[in-house]
PDB file of C-alpha atoms in Angstrom:
ATOM      1  CA  UNK A  49     -22.397 -15.357   0.192  1.00 75.00           C
ATOM      2  CA  UNK A  50     -23.941 -13.012  -2.616  1.00 87.00           C
ATOM      3  CA  UNK A  51     -22.213 -10.051  -1.341  1.00 91.00           C
ATOM      4  CA  UNK A  52     -18.774 -11.278  -1.164  1.00 93.00           C
ATOM      5  CA  UNK A  53     -19.234 -12.870  -4.802  1.00 94.00           C
ATOM      6  CA  UNK A  54     -20.648  -9.425  -6.186  1.00 95.00           C
ATOM      7  CA  UNK A  55     -16.938  -8.327  -4.639  1.00 95.00           C
ATOM      8  CA  UNK A  56     -15.321 -10.546  -6.716  1.00 96.00           C
ATOM      9  CA  UNK A  57     -16.795 -10.266  -9.849  1.00 95.00           C
ATOM     10  CA  UNK A  58     -16.129  -6.250  -9.333  1.00 95.00           C
ATOM     11  CA  UNK A  59     -12.608  -6.865  -8.440  1.00 95.00           C
ATOM     12  CA  UNK A  60     -12.228  -9.576 -11.530  1.00 95.00           C
ATOM     13  CA  UNK A  61     -13.908  -7.018 -14.058  1.00 94.00           C
ATOM     14  CA  UNK A  62     -10.705  -4.296 -12.979  1.00 93.00           C
ATOM     15  CA  UNK A  63      -8.827  -6.498 -14.658  1.00 94.00           C
ATOM     16  CA  UNK A  64      -6.353  -6.995 -11.020  1.00 93.00           C
ATOM     17  CA  UNK A  65      -6.289 -10.925 -11.596  1.00 91.00           C
ATOM     18  CA  UNK A  66      -5.357 -10.999 -15.289  1.00 90.00           C
ATOM     19  CA  UNK A  67      -1.739 -11.659 -14.374  1.00 89.00           C
ATOM     20  CA  UNK A  68      -2.270 -14.434 -11.948  1.00 92.00           C
ATOM     21  CA  UNK A  69      -5.838 -15.634 -11.836  1.00 92.00           C
ATOM     22  CA  UNK A  70      -5.647 -18.147  -8.757  1.00 93.00           C
ATOM     23  CA  UNK A  71      -5.550 -14.882  -6.377  1.00 96.00           C
ATOM     24  CA  UNK A  72      -9.510 -14.543  -7.473  1.00 96.00           C
ATOM     25  CA  UNK A  73      -9.776 -18.504  -5.529  1.00 96.00           C
ATOM     26  CA  UNK A  74      -8.797 -16.646  -2.530  1.00 97.00           C
ATOM     27  CA  UNK A  75     -10.356 -13.857  -2.306  1.00 97.00           C
ATOM     28  CA  UNK A  76     -13.460 -15.575  -2.878  1.00 96.00           C
ATOM     29  CA  UNK A  77     -12.528 -17.713   0.306  1.00 97.00           C
ATOM     30  CA  UNK A  78     -11.354 -14.695   2.984  1.00 97.00           C
ATOM     31  CA  UNK A  79     -14.402 -13.392   4.029  1.00 97.00           C
ATOM     32  CA  UNK A  80     -13.631  -9.423   4.500  1.00 97.00           C
ATOM     33  CA  UNK A  81     -16.201  -9.146   7.022  1.00 96.00           C
ATOM     34  CA  UNK A  82     -14.750 -10.567  10.060  1.00 97.00           C
ATOM     35  CA  UNK A  83     -11.692  -8.314   9.512  1.00 97.00           C
ATOM     36  CA  UNK A  84     -14.521  -4.989   9.336  1.00 96.00           C
ATOM     37  CA  UNK A  85     -16.587  -5.083  12.390  1.00 96.00           C
ATOM     38  CA  UNK A  86     -17.141  -1.665  11.869  1.00 94.00           C
ATOM     39  CA  UNK A  87     -15.899   1.494   9.518  1.00 94.00           C
ATOM     40  CA  UNK A  88     -16.549   5.180   9.542  1.00 93.00           C
ATOM     41  CA  UNK A  89     -18.367   6.360   6.407  1.00 90.00           C
ATOM     42  CA  UNK A  90     -17.772  10.263   5.921  1.00 86.00           C
ATOM     43  CA  UNK A  91     -20.752  12.516   6.093  1.00 85.00           C
ATOM     44  CA  UNK A  92     -20.717  16.250   6.023  1.00 87.00           C
ATOM     45  CA  UNK A  93     -19.581  17.691   9.188  1.00 80.00           C
ATOM     46  CA  UNK A  94     -17.733  14.621  10.005  1.00 82.00           C
ATOM     47  CA  UNK A  95     -17.852  10.473   9.865  1.00 86.00           C
ATOM     48  CA  UNK A  96     -21.005   8.060  10.551  1.00 91.00           C
ATOM     49  CA  UNK A  97     -19.913   4.850  12.271  1.00 92.00           C
ATOM     50  CA  UNK A  98     -21.133   1.909  10.549  1.00 95.00           C
ATOM     51  CA  UNK A  99     -20.844  -1.866  12.505  1.00 93.00           C
ATOM     52  CA  UNK A 100     -22.143  -5.187  11.926  1.00 96.00           C
ATOM     53  CA  UNK A 101     -24.237  -5.494  15.045  1.00 95.00           C
ATOM     54  CA  UNK A 102     -26.202  -2.431  15.098  1.00 95.00           C
ATOM     55  CA  UNK A 103     -29.776  -3.209  16.154  1.00 96.00           C
ATOM     56  CA  UNK A 104     -31.381  -1.478  13.189  1.00 95.00           C
ATOM     57  CA  UNK A 105     -31.434  -3.858   9.925  1.00 95.00           C
ATOM     58  CA  UNK A 106     -31.386  -1.093   7.661  1.00 95.00           C
ATOM     59  CA  UNK A 107     -27.957   0.213   8.822  1.00 95.00           C
ATOM     60  CA  UNK A 108     -26.634  -3.473   9.251  1.00 95.00           C
ATOM     61  CA  UNK A 109     -27.445  -4.553   5.501  1.00 96.00           C
ATOM     62  CA  UNK A 110     -25.653  -0.600   4.622  1.00 95.00           C
ATOM     63  CA  UNK A 111     -22.442  -1.883   6.820  1.00 96.00           C
ATOM     64  CA  UNK A 112     -22.247  -5.330   4.465  1.00 96.00           C
ATOM     65  CA  UNK A 113     -23.023  -3.245   1.451  1.00 95.00           C
ATOM     66  CA  UNK A 114     -20.317  -1.459   2.167  1.00 95.00           C
ATOM     67  CA  UNK A 115     -18.055  -3.902   3.102  1.00 96.00           C
ATOM     68  CA  UNK A 116     -18.467  -6.048  -0.052  1.00 96.00           C
ATOM     69  CA  UNK A 117     -17.846  -2.843  -2.698  1.00 95.00           C
ATOM     70  CA  UNK A 118     -14.740  -2.058  -4.287  1.00 95.00           C
ATOM     71  CA  UNK A 119     -13.848   0.919  -2.103  1.00 94.00           C
ATOM     72  CA  UNK A 120     -11.607   1.964   0.823  1.00 93.00           C
ATOM     73  CA  UNK A 121     -12.930   1.617   4.316  1.00 94.00           C
ATOM     74  CA  UNK A 122     -11.877   3.935   6.983  1.00 92.00           C
ATOM     75  CA  UNK A 123     -11.377   1.648   9.937  1.00 91.00           C
ATOM     76  CA  UNK A 124      -9.730   3.433  12.588  1.00 88.00           C
ATOM     77  CA  UNK A 125      -9.820   7.601  13.750  1.00 85.00           C
ATOM     78  CA  UNK A 126      -7.667   9.447  16.360  1.00 82.00           C
ATOM     79  CA  UNK A 127      -8.344  12.891  16.890  1.00 76.00           C
ATOM     80  CA  UNK A 128     -10.411  13.393  14.054  1.00 73.00           C
ATOM     81  CA  UNK A 129      -7.688  12.096  11.863  1.00 77.00           C
ATOM     82  CA  UNK A 130      -7.257   8.613   9.936  1.00 79.00           C
ATOM     83  CA  UNK A 131      -4.380   6.140  11.382  1.00 81.00           C
ATOM     84  CA  UNK A 132      -5.977   2.539   9.769  1.00 84.00           C
ATOM     85  CA  UNK A 133      -8.148   1.649   6.834  1.00 87.00           C
ATOM     86  CA  UNK A 134      -9.314  -1.445   4.970  1.00 92.00           C
ATOM     87  CA  UNK A 135      -7.347  -0.929   1.232  1.00 92.00           C
ATOM     88  CA  UNK A 136      -9.331  -1.000  -1.913  1.00 94.00           C
ATOM     89  CA  UNK A 137      -9.594  -4.541  -2.552  1.00 96.00           C
ATOM     90  CA  UNK A 138      -8.584  -4.510  -6.589  1.00 96.00           C
ATOM     91  CA  UNK A 139      -5.953  -2.522  -5.595  1.00 95.00           C
ATOM     92  CA  UNK A 140      -4.795  -5.278  -3.054  1.00 96.00           C
ATOM     93  CA  UNK A 141      -5.531  -7.555  -5.645  1.00 96.00           C
ATOM     94  CA  UNK A 142      -3.042  -5.411  -7.601  1.00 96.00           C
ATOM     95  CA  UNK A 143      -0.142  -5.717  -5.436  1.00 96.00           C
ATOM     96  CA  UNK A 144      -0.470  -9.429  -4.670  1.00 97.00           C
ATOM     97  CA  UNK A 145       0.129 -10.106  -8.224  1.00 97.00           C
ATOM     98  CA  UNK A 146       2.891  -7.755  -8.357  1.00 96.00           C
ATOM     99  CA  UNK A 147       4.923  -9.447  -5.317  1.00 97.00           C
ATOM    100  CA  UNK A 148       4.681 -12.501  -7.327  1.00 97.00           C
ATOM    101  CA  UNK A 149       4.829 -14.948  -4.393  1.00 97.00           C
ATOM    102  CA  UNK A 150       5.572 -18.405  -4.938  1.00 96.00           C
ATOM    103  CA  UNK A 151       4.993 -21.319  -2.533  1.00 97.00           C
ATOM    104  CA  UNK A 152       7.212 -21.800   0.523  1.00 97.00           C
ATOM    105  CA  UNK A 153       8.207 -17.613   0.031  1.00 98.00           C
ATOM    106  CA  UNK A 154       8.176 -16.146   3.410  1.00 98.00           C
ATOM    107  CA  UNK A 155       6.807 -12.746   3.505  1.00 98.00           C
ATOM    108  CA  UNK A 156       6.743  -9.296   5.597  1.00 98.00           C
ATOM    109  CA  UNK A 157       4.134  -7.174   5.991  1.00 98.00           C
ATOM    110  CA  UNK A 158       4.772  -3.734   7.083  1.00 97.00           C
ATOM    111  CA  UNK A 159       1.459  -2.328   8.316  1.00 95.00           C
ATOM    112  CA  UNK A 160      -1.128  -4.880  10.083  1.00 95.00           C
ATOM    113  CA  UNK A 161      -4.240  -3.065   9.495  1.00 93.00           C
ATOM    114  CA  UNK A 162      -7.384  -4.981   9.805  1.00 95.00           C
ATOM    115  CA  UNK A 163      -5.518  -8.316   9.077  1.00 97.00           C
ATOM    116  CA  UNK A 164      -7.166  -9.071   5.863  1.00 97.00           C
ATOM    117  CA  UNK A 165      -4.278  -8.859   3.557  1.00 97.00           C
ATOM    118  CA  UNK A 166      -2.410 -10.850   5.633  1.00 98.00           C
ATOM    119  CA  UNK A 167      -5.052 -13.124   5.799  1.00 98.00           C
ATOM    120  CA  UNK A 168      -4.996 -13.084   1.854  1.00 98.00           C
ATOM    121  CA  UNK A 169      -1.627 -14.179   2.040  1.00 98.00           C
ATOM    122  CA  UNK A 170      -1.874 -16.819   4.809  1.00 98.00           C
ATOM    123  CA  UNK A 171      -4.614 -18.571   2.834  1.00 98.00           C
ATOM    124  CA  UNK A 172      -1.982 -18.275  -0.468  1.00 97.00           C
ATOM    125  CA  UNK A 173       1.006 -19.402   1.580  1.00 98.00           C
ATOM    126  CA  UNK A 174       0.268 -20.870   5.157  1.00 98.00           C
ATOM    127  CA  UNK A 175       0.482 -19.097   8.348  1.00 98.00           C
ATOM    128  CA  UNK A 176       3.917 -19.986   8.688  1.00 98.00           C
ATOM    129  CA  UNK A 177       5.294 -17.916   6.175  1.00 98.00           C
ATOM    130  CA  UNK A 178       3.597 -14.704   6.962  1.00 98.00           C
ATOM    131  CA  UNK A 179       4.265 -12.132   8.885  1.00 98.00           C
ATOM    132  CA  UNK A 180       2.932  -8.417   9.795  1.00 98.00           C
ATOM    133  CA  UNK A 181       4.126  -5.715  12.063  1.00 97.00           C
ATOM    134  CA  UNK A 182       2.404  -2.934  13.362  1.00 95.00           C
ATOM    135  CA  UNK A 183       3.566   0.264  15.523  1.00 94.00           C
ATOM    136  CA  UNK A 184       0.417   0.523  17.369  1.00 92.00           C
ATOM    137  CA  UNK A 185      -0.356  -2.589  19.900  1.00 95.00           C
ATOM    138  CA  UNK A 186      -4.696  -1.229  19.263  1.00 93.00           C
ATOM    139  CA  UNK A 187      -4.053  -2.839  15.697  1.00 94.00           C
ATOM    140  CA  UNK A 188      -2.122  -5.558  16.158  1.00 96.00           C
ATOM    141  CA  UNK A 189      -4.677  -6.820  18.935  1.00 97.00           C
ATOM    142  CA  UNK A 190      -7.382  -6.379  16.410  1.00 96.00           C
ATOM    143  CA  UNK A 191      -5.835  -7.665  13.550  1.00 97.00           C
ATOM    144  CA  UNK A 192      -4.702 -10.686  15.583  1.00 98.00           C
ATOM    145  CA  UNK A 193      -8.329 -11.311  16.992  1.00 98.00           C
ATOM    146  CA  UNK A 194      -9.431 -10.895  13.494  1.00 98.00           C
ATOM    147  CA  UNK A 195      -7.499 -13.192  11.956  1.00 98.00           C
ATOM    148  CA  UNK A 196      -8.519 -15.855  14.674  1.00 98.00           C
ATOM    149  CA  UNK A 197     -12.110 -15.477  13.911  1.00 97.00           C
ATOM    150  CA  UNK A 198     -11.473 -15.795  10.330  1.00 98.00           C
ATOM    151  CA  UNK A 199      -9.376 -19.203  10.971  1.00 98.00           C
ATOM    152  CA  UNK A 200      -5.693 -17.800  10.116  1.00 98.00           C
ATOM    153  CA  UNK A 201      -2.914 -17.350  12.535  1.00 98.00           C
ATOM    154  CA  UNK A 202       0.495 -15.821  11.135  1.00 98.00           C
ATOM    155  CA  UNK A 203       2.851 -13.952  13.232  1.00 98.00           C
ATOM    156  CA  UNK A 204       1.470 -10.728  14.232  1.00 98.00           C
ATOM    157  CA  UNK A 205       3.696  -8.573  15.879  1.00 98.00           C
ATOM    158  CA  UNK A 206       3.801  -5.247  17.463  1.00 98.00           C
ATOM    159  CA  UNK A 207       6.910  -2.857  16.282  1.00 96.00           C
ATOM    160  CA  UNK A 208       8.293  -0.435  14.566  1.00 95.00           C
ATOM    161  CA  UNK A 209       7.854  -1.299  10.842  1.00 95.00           C
ATOM    162  CA  UNK A 210      10.932   0.820   9.724  1.00 94.00           C
ATOM    163  CA  UNK A 211      12.941  -1.309  11.351  1.00 95.00           C
ATOM    164  CA  UNK A 212      11.079  -4.794   9.755  1.00 96.00           C
ATOM    165  CA  UNK A 213      10.949  -7.654  11.753  1.00 97.00           C
ATOM    166  CA  UNK A 214      15.069  -8.984  11.778  1.00 97.00           C
ATOM    167  CA  UNK A 215      14.378 -12.003  14.388  1.00 97.00           C
ATOM    168  CA  UNK A 216      11.464 -13.395  11.815  1.00 97.00           C
ATOM    169  CA  UNK A 217      14.030 -12.610   8.862  1.00 97.00           C
ATOM    170  CA  UNK A 218      15.076 -13.467   5.618  1.00 97.00           C
ATOM    171  CA  UNK A 219      12.211 -12.745   3.688  1.00 98.00           C
ATOM    172  CA  UNK A 220      11.811 -13.723   0.301  1.00 98.00           C
ATOM    173  CA  UNK A 221       8.857 -10.707  -0.261  1.00 98.00           C
ATOM    174  CA  UNK A 222       8.208  -7.504   1.782  1.00 98.00           C
ATOM    175  CA  UNK A 223       5.155  -5.748   0.888  1.00 98.00           C
ATOM    176  CA  UNK A 224       4.043  -2.529   2.779  1.00 97.00           C
ATOM    177  CA  UNK A 225       0.494  -1.702   2.868  1.00 93.00           C
ATOM    178  CA  UNK A 226       1.610   2.140   4.352  1.00 91.00           C
ATOM    179  CA  UNK A 227       2.778   5.301   2.622  1.00 91.00           C
ATOM    180  CA  UNK A 228       6.631   5.419   3.036  1.00 92.00           C
ATOM    181  CA  UNK A 229       8.544   8.708   1.983  1.00 89.00           C
ATOM    182  CA  UNK A 230      11.695   6.062   1.307  1.00 91.00           C
ATOM    183  CA  UNK A 231      12.556   2.329   1.812  1.00 95.00           C
ATOM    184  CA  UNK A 232      14.468   2.006   5.205  1.00 94.00           C
ATOM    185  CA  UNK A 233      17.732   0.314   4.996  1.00 94.00           C
ATOM    186  CA  UNK A 234      16.959  -2.483   7.017  1.00 95.00           C
ATOM    187  CA  UNK A 235      14.068  -3.928   4.879  1.00 97.00           C
ATOM    188  CA  UNK A 236      16.715  -5.273   1.872  1.00 96.00           C
ATOM    189  CA  UNK A 237      18.842  -6.015   4.671  1.00 96.00           C
ATOM    190  CA  UNK A 238      16.433  -8.623   5.994  1.00 97.00           C
ATOM    191  CA  UNK A 239      15.629 -10.131   2.090  1.00 97.00           C
ATOM    192  CA  UNK A 240      17.329 -12.875   0.765  1.00 96.00           C
ATOM    193  CA  UNK A 241      19.129 -12.329  -2.617  1.00 96.00           C
ATOM    194  CA  UNK A 242      16.632 -11.818  -5.377  1.00 96.00           C
ATOM    195  CA  UNK A 243      13.878 -11.136  -2.990  1.00 97.00           C
ATOM    196  CA  UNK A 244      10.883  -8.050  -4.019  1.00 98.00           C
ATOM    197  CA  UNK A 245      10.045  -5.211  -2.029  1.00 98.00           C
ATOM    198  CA  UNK A 246       6.417  -3.238  -2.780  1.00 98.00           C
ATOM    199  CA  UNK A 247       5.759  -0.283  -1.550  1.00 97.00           C
ATOM    200  CA  UNK A 248       3.837   2.859  -1.695  1.00 95.00           C
ATOM    201  CA  UNK A 249       5.872   5.951  -2.545  1.00 94.00           C
ATOM    202  CA  UNK A 250       5.212   9.379  -3.386  1.00 89.00           C
ATOM    203  CA  UNK A 251       1.866   8.178  -4.659  1.00 90.00           C
ATOM    204  CA  UNK A 252       2.972   5.782  -6.661  1.00 95.00           C
ATOM    205  CA  UNK A 253       3.904   1.928  -6.025  1.00 97.00           C
ATOM    206  CA  UNK A 254       7.207   0.963  -6.113  1.00 98.00           C
ATOM    207  CA  UNK A 255       8.668  -2.335  -6.775  1.00 98.00           C
ATOM    208  CA  UNK A 256      12.559  -3.365  -5.944  1.00 98.00           C
ATOM    209  CA  UNK A 257      14.253  -6.290  -6.612  1.00 98.00           C
ATOM    210  CA  UNK A 258      16.915  -7.089  -4.201  1.00 98.00           C
ATOM    211  CA  UNK A 259      20.454  -7.810  -4.805  1.00 96.00           C
ATOM    212  CA  UNK A 260      23.598  -8.526  -2.777  1.00 89.00           C
ATOM    213  CA  UNK A 261      24.834  -6.946   0.391  1.00 82.00           C
ATOM    214  CA  UNK A 262      21.052  -5.591   0.802  1.00 84.00           C
ATOM    215  CA  UNK A 263      21.600  -3.230  -2.489  1.00 95.00           C
ATOM    216  CA  UNK A 264      18.222  -2.933  -4.333  1.00 97.00           C
ATOM    217  CA  UNK A 265      16.936  -1.206  -7.296  1.00 97.00           C
ATOM    218  CA  UNK A 266      13.419  -1.166  -9.779  1.00 98.00           C
ATOM    219  CA  UNK A 267      11.056   0.730 -11.207  1.00 97.00           C
ATOM    220  CA  UNK A 268       7.370   2.267 -10.158  1.00 98.00           C
ATOM    221  CA  UNK A 269       4.220   0.763 -11.661  1.00 96.00           C
ATOM    222  CA  UNK A 270       1.912   3.043 -13.809  1.00 93.00           C
ATOM    223  CA  UNK A 271      -1.082   2.259 -10.951  1.00 90.00           C
ATOM    224  CA  UNK A 272      -1.703   5.473  -8.825  1.00 90.00           C
ATOM    225  CA  UNK A 273      -1.695   4.746  -4.957  1.00 90.00           C
ATOM    226  CA  UNK A 274      -2.666   6.465  -1.712  1.00 88.00           C
ATOM    227  CA  UNK A 275      -2.189   5.087   1.570  1.00 87.00           C
ATOM    228  CA  UNK A 276      -2.227   5.993   5.336  1.00 84.00           C
ATOM    229  CA  UNK A 277       1.485   7.025   6.468  1.00 83.00           C
ATOM    230  CA  UNK A 278       4.037   4.445   7.939  1.00 82.00           C
ATOM    231  CA  UNK A 279       3.660   5.945  11.699  1.00 70.00           C
ATOM    232  CA  UNK A 280       7.216   5.681  13.067  1.00 58.00           C
ATOM    233  CA  UNK A 281       9.087   7.361   9.995  1.00 58.00           C
ATOM    234  CA  UNK A 282       8.916  11.490   9.714  1.00 46.00           C
ATOM    235  CA  UNK A 283       6.304  12.870   7.629  1.00 51.00           C
ATOM    236  CA  UNK A 284       6.869  15.068   4.761  1.00 50.00           C
ATOM    237  CA  UNK A 285       5.281  18.508   4.045  1.00 48.00           C
ATOM    238  CA  UNK A 286       2.018  18.120   2.006  1.00 56.00           C
ATOM    239  CA  UNK A 287       2.355  19.532  -1.345  1.00 59.00           C
ATOM    240  CA  UNK A 288      -0.596  22.148  -1.579  1.00 58.00           C
ATOM    241  CA  UNK A 289       1.146  25.112  -0.678  1.00 53.00           C
ATOM    242  CA  UNK A 290       4.079  23.947  -3.624  1.00 63.00           C
ATOM    243  CA  UNK A 291       1.371  24.155  -6.257  1.00 66.00           C
ATOM    244  CA  UNK A 292       0.023  27.530  -5.288  1.00 65.00           C
ATOM    245  CA  UNK A 293       0.633  29.591  -8.235  1.00 72.00           C
ATOM    246  CA  UNK A 294       0.910  27.178 -10.725  1.00 78.00           C
ATOM    247  CA  UNK A 295      -1.455  26.666 -13.786  1.00 81.00           C
ATOM    248  CA  UNK A 296      -4.423  24.614 -12.307  1.00 82.00           C
ATOM    249  CA  UNK A 297      -4.197  21.926 -15.225  1.00 85.00           C
ATOM    250  CA  UNK A 298      -0.836  20.990 -14.238  1.00 86.00           C
ATOM    251  CA  UNK A 299      -1.353  21.513 -10.523  1.00 81.00           C
ATOM    252  CA  UNK A 300      -3.991  18.757 -10.543  1.00 85.00           C
ATOM    253  CA  UNK A 301      -2.344  16.176 -12.938  1.00 89.00           C
ATOM    254  CA  UNK A 302      -1.614  13.057 -11.181  1.00 89.00           C
ATOM    255  CA  UNK A 303       2.078  12.513 -12.893  1.00 91.00           C
ATOM    256  CA  UNK A 304       3.315  16.013 -12.265  1.00 91.00           C
ATOM    257  CA  UNK A 305       1.820  16.034  -8.751  1.00 89.00           C
ATOM    258  CA  UNK A 306       4.078  12.574  -8.257  1.00 92.00           C
ATOM    259  CA  UNK A 307       7.023  14.167  -9.275  1.00 93.00           C
ATOM    260  CA  UNK A 308       6.648  17.062  -7.195  1.00 89.00           C
ATOM    261  CA  UNK A 309       6.291  14.883  -4.142  1.00 89.00           C
ATOM    262  CA  UNK A 310       9.044  12.296  -5.572  1.00 90.00           C
ATOM    263  CA  UNK A 311      11.339  15.523  -6.072  1.00 88.00           C
ATOM    264  CA  UNK A 312      10.203  17.485  -2.571  1.00 82.00           C
ATOM    265  CA  UNK A 313      13.091  19.112  -1.062  1.00 75.00           C
ATOM    266  CA  UNK A 314      15.567  19.125  -3.569  1.00 81.00           C
ATOM    267  CA  UNK A 315      13.761  20.945  -6.259  1.00 84.00           C
ATOM    268  CA  UNK A 316      11.368  23.902  -6.101  1.00 85.00           C
ATOM    269  CA  UNK A 317       8.134  23.598  -7.724  1.00 87.00           C
ATOM    270  CA  UNK A 318       9.119  25.496 -10.925  1.00 89.00           C
ATOM    271  CA  UNK A 319      12.413  23.379 -11.400  1.00 91.00           C
ATOM    272  CA  UNK A 320       9.880  20.179 -11.550  1.00 90.00           C
ATOM    273  CA  UNK A 321       7.656  21.881 -13.637  1.00 92.00           C
ATOM    274  CA  UNK A 322      10.012  22.615 -16.205  1.00 92.00           C
ATOM    275  CA  UNK A 323      11.788  19.661 -16.325  1.00 93.00           C
ATOM    276  CA  UNK A 324       8.819  17.197 -16.465  1.00 94.00           C
ATOM    277  CA  UNK A 325       7.428  19.509 -19.310  1.00 94.00           C
ATOM    278  CA  UNK A 326      11.349  18.955 -20.549  1.00 95.00           C
ATOM    279  CA  UNK A 327      10.913  15.505 -20.524  1.00 96.00           C
ATOM    280  CA  UNK A 328       7.447  15.260 -22.218  1.00 96.00           C
ATOM    281  CA  UNK A 329       5.562  14.890 -19.076  1.00 95.00           C
ATOM    282  CA  UNK A 330       6.616  11.213 -17.717  1.00 96.00           C
ATOM    283  CA  UNK A 331       4.330   9.085 -16.100  1.00 95.00           C
ATOM    284  CA  UNK A 332       5.129   7.037 -12.790  1.00 95.00           C
ATOM    285  CA  UNK A 333       6.823   3.899 -14.811  1.00 96.00           C
ATOM    286  CA  UNK A 334       9.664   6.095 -16.297  1.00 97.00           C
ATOM    287  CA  UNK A 335      10.638   6.939 -12.765  1.00 97.00           C
ATOM    288  CA  UNK A 336      12.730   4.210 -10.450  1.00 97.00           C
ATOM    289  CA  UNK A 337      14.810   4.108  -7.248  1.00 97.00           C
ATOM    290  CA  UNK A 338      18.278   2.512  -6.176  1.00 97.00           C
ATOM    291  CA  UNK A 339      19.051   1.601  -3.229  1.00 95.00           C
ATOM    292  CA  UNK A 340      23.316   0.696  -2.159  1.00 91.00           C
ATOM    293  CA  UNK A 341      26.559   1.586  -0.136  1.00 87.00           C
ATOM    294  CA  UNK A 342      24.268   3.783   2.489  1.00 86.00           C
ATOM    295  CA  UNK A 343      22.347   5.931  -0.465  1.00 90.00           C
ATOM    296  CA  UNK A 344      19.182   5.804  -1.948  1.00 93.00           C
ATOM    297  CA  UNK A 345      17.742   7.821  -4.766  1.00 94.00           C
ATOM    298  CA  UNK A 346      15.054   8.156  -7.519  1.00 95.00           C
ATOM    299  CA  UNK A 347      15.710   8.376 -10.748  1.00 96.00           C
ATOM    300  CA  UNK A 348      14.142   9.213 -14.503  1.00 97.00           C
ATOM    301  CA  UNK A 349      14.887   6.680 -17.027  1.00 96.00           C
ATOM    302  CA  UNK A 350      18.380   6.070 -15.704  1.00 94.00           C
ATOM    303  CA  UNK A 351      19.831   5.427 -12.289  1.00 91.00           C
ATOM    304  CA  UNK A 352      22.862   6.732 -13.514  1.00 88.00           C
ATOM    305  CA  UNK A 353      21.342   9.263 -15.693  1.00 90.00           C
ATOM    306  CA  UNK A 354      21.354  13.270 -15.164  1.00 91.00           C
ATOM    307  CA  UNK A 355      18.007  13.082 -13.110  1.00 93.00           C
ATOM    308  CA  UNK A 356      18.795  11.806 -10.034  1.00 93.00           C
ATOM    309  CA  UNK A 357      17.410  12.973  -6.483  1.00 91.00           C
ATOM    310  CA  UNK A 358      18.220  11.581  -3.073  1.00 90.00           C
ATOM    311  CA  UNK A 359      15.341  10.272  -0.806  1.00 86.00           C
ATOM    312  CA  UNK A 360      14.975  11.054   2.738  1.00 75.00           C
ATOM    313  CA  UNK A 361      17.616   9.660   4.505  1.00 64.00           C
ATOM    314  CA  UNK A 362      19.897   8.600   1.334  1.00 59.00           C
ATOM    315  CA  UNK A 363      21.674  10.186  -0.633  1.00 57.00           C
ATOM    316  CA  UNK A 364      22.043  10.255  -4.457  1.00 59.00           C
ATOM    317  CA  UNK A 365      25.354   9.507  -6.466  1.00 63.00           C
ATOM    318  CA  UNK A 366      27.840  11.646  -5.957  1.00 55.00           C
ATOM    319  CA  UNK A 367      25.796  13.343  -3.183  1.00 50.00           C
TER     320      UNK A 367
END
């Protein structure tokens, strides 16, 4: 299909596959339109619904063009709030590359969404190696139907993603396609030593390496990432009010807003600003997270250095 080939070229030009070019073939083979039979496009005053069976051929063409453009698509709204989406394909590609899957790896995906990401993983690893879980039965039902229509049958489980999926453990990789305030302890506990966890945290992508006894440690990637929040995990307050009164240029800076989210509830905005400026305005890649002994904390440069903050549900060293 010409539209799919165009999307593949667009993602390739972004450099997303440079480290693992075999993912290009996967994206070439898995048809995104089967997973997004309709989506919502923002228009003044609300949303416009575009769908593949619209009787108007011009609107059908707009739907198809949108599906095969490198952009996220809003796929499910509830009371005007976005509850599910199909992520931007180039970001999905970067995350799959960073997951570093190998033949035979068992993967747990947190957040089934449309089923498209699970299909990409199933195409690469085989159905038996992939489990995707979501709290919303409507989402898992539609994801299962989309996957079957495309010829894939990974395990699709309705359940609380914060608890992982113990009945299908152990896993070699866990990837979250929804934002979390902190990484639930059940995730590394359900992994084999040496496993890899990738999750959106505080507008960044956190990559953890799992050790023994459910301990894990790792750093954030440079890549910014904005996802729908994981249902079942308490949401934090937005940072809009926190940046009030700060210089506009600072308040709009990506790396500062990331740090403000990461330190929310532990430092006030002025303290965060002072730290950010004192340390040379550090980017995401200088921060990391450590989990172990029932504690979970974020840190700057060194997990046992002077700058560490407990994440929700965890505590910092000595805390």
